[in-house]
PDB file of C-alpha atoms in Angstrom:
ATOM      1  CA  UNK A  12      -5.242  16.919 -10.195  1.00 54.00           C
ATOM      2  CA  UNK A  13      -3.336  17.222  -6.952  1.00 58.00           C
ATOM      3  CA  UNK A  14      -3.714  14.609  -4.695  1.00 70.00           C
ATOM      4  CA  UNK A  15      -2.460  13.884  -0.677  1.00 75.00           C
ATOM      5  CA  UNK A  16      -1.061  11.013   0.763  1.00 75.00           C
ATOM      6  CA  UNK A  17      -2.969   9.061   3.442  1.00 78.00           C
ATOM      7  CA  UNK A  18      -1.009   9.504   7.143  1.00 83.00           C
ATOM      8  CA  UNK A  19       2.484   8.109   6.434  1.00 90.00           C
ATOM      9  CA  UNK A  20       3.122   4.831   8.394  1.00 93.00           C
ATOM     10  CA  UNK A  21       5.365   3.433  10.671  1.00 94.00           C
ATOM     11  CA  UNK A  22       6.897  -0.203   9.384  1.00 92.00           C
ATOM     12  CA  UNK A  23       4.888  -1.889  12.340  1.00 95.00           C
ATOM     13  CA  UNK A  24       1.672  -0.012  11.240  1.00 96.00           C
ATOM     14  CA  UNK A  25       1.945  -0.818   7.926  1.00 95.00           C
ATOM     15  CA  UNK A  26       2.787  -4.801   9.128  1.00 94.00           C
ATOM     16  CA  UNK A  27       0.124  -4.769  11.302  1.00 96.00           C
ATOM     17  CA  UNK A  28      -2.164  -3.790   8.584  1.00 96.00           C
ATOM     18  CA  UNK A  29      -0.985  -5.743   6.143  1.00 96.00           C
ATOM     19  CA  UNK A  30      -0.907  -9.047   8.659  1.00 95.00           C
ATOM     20  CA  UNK A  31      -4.798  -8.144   9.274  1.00 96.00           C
ATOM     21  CA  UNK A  32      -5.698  -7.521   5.528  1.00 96.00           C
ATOM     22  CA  UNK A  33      -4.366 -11.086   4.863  1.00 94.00           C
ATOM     23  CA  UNK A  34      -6.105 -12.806   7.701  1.00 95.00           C
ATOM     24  CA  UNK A  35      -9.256 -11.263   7.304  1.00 95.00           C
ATOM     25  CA  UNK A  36      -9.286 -11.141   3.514  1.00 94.00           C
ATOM     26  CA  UNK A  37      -9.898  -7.605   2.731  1.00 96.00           C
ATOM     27  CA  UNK A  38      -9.157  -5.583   0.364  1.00 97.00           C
ATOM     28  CA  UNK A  39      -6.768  -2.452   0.681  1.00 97.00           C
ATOM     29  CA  UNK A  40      -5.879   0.859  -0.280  1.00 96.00           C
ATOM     30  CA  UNK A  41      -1.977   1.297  -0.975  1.00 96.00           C
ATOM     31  CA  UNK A  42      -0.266   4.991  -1.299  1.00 94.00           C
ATOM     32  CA  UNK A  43       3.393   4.748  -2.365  1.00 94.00           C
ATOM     33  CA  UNK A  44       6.417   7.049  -1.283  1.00 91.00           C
ATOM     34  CA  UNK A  45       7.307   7.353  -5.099  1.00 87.00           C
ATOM     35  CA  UNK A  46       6.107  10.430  -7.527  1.00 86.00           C
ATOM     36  CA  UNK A  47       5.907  10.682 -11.091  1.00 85.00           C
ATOM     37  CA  UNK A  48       8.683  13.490 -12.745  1.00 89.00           C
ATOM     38  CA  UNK A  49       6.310  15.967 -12.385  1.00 86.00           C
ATOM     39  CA  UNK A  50       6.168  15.639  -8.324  1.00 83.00           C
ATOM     40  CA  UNK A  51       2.690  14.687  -8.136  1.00 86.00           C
ATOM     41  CA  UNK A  52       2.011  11.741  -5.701  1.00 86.00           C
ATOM     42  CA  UNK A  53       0.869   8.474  -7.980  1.00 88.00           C
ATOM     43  CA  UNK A  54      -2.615   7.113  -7.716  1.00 90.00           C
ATOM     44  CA  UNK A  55      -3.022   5.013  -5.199  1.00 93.00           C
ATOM     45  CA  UNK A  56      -3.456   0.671  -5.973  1.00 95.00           C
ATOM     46  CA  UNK A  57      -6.451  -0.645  -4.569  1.00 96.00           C
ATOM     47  CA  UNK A  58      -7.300  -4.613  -4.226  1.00 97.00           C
ATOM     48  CA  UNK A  59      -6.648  -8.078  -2.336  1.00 96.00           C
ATOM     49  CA  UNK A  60      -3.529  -8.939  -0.962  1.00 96.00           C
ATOM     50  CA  UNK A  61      -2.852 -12.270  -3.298  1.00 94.00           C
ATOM     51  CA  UNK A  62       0.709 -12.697  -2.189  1.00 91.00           C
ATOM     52  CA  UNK A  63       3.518 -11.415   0.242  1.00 88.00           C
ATOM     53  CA  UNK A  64       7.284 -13.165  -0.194  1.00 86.00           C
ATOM     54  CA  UNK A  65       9.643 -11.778   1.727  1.00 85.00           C
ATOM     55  CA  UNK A  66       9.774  -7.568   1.485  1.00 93.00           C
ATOM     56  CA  UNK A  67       7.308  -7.448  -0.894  1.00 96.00           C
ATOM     57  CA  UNK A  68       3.210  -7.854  -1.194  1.00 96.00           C
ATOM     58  CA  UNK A  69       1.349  -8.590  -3.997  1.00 96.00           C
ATOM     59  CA  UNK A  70      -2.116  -6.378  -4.590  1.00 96.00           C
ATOM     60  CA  UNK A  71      -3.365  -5.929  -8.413  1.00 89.00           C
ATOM     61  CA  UNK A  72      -0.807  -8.995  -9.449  1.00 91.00           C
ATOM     62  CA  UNK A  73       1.736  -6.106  -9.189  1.00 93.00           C
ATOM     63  CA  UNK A  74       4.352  -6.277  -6.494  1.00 95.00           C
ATOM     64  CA  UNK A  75       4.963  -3.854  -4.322  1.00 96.00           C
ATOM     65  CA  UNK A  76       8.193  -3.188  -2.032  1.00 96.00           C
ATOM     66  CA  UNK A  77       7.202  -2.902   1.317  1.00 95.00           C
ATOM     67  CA  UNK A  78       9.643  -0.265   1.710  1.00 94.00           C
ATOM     68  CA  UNK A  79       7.947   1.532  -0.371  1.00 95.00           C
ATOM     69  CA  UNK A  80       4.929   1.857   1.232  1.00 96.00           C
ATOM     70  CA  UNK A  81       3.777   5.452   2.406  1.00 95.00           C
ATOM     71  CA  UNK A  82       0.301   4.672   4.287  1.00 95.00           C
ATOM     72  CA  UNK A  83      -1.591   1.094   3.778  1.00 96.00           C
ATOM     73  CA  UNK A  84      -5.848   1.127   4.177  1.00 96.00           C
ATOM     74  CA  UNK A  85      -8.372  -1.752   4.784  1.00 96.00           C
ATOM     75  CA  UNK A  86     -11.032  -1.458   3.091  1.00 94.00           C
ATOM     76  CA  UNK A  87     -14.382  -2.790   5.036  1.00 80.00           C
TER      77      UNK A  87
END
């Protein structure tokens, strides 16, 4: 199954949203840059942000480069 990528993200979008998300305690949507070895886009990680230390966040208790971040999503 081929999936797309949410809009990619400026680093000041993806701050902003991840700034918000923490405040407001809501849960997001996370689409990474990387692909598997076949080229397909991985799935995206969905959950709380429990954590952020310096260029990373924490969603799922797995940490996540913020570099690495194509497109971040609030979930309301």
């Amino acid at each position: 199954m081929h999936r797309t990528h949410l809009a990619k993200m400026s680093a000041k979008q993806t701050s902003e949203v991840i700034n918000e998300a923490i405040i407001k305690k809501t849960m997001v949507t996370v689409d990474l840059a990387q692909r598997n070895r076949d080229g397909q886009i991985l799935a995206p990680i969905t959950g709380r942000i429990t954590g952020w230390v310096a260029n990373q966040i924490v969603v799922n208790k797995k940490a996540i480069y913020i570099e690495e971040i194509y497109a971040i999503k609030r979930i309301k």
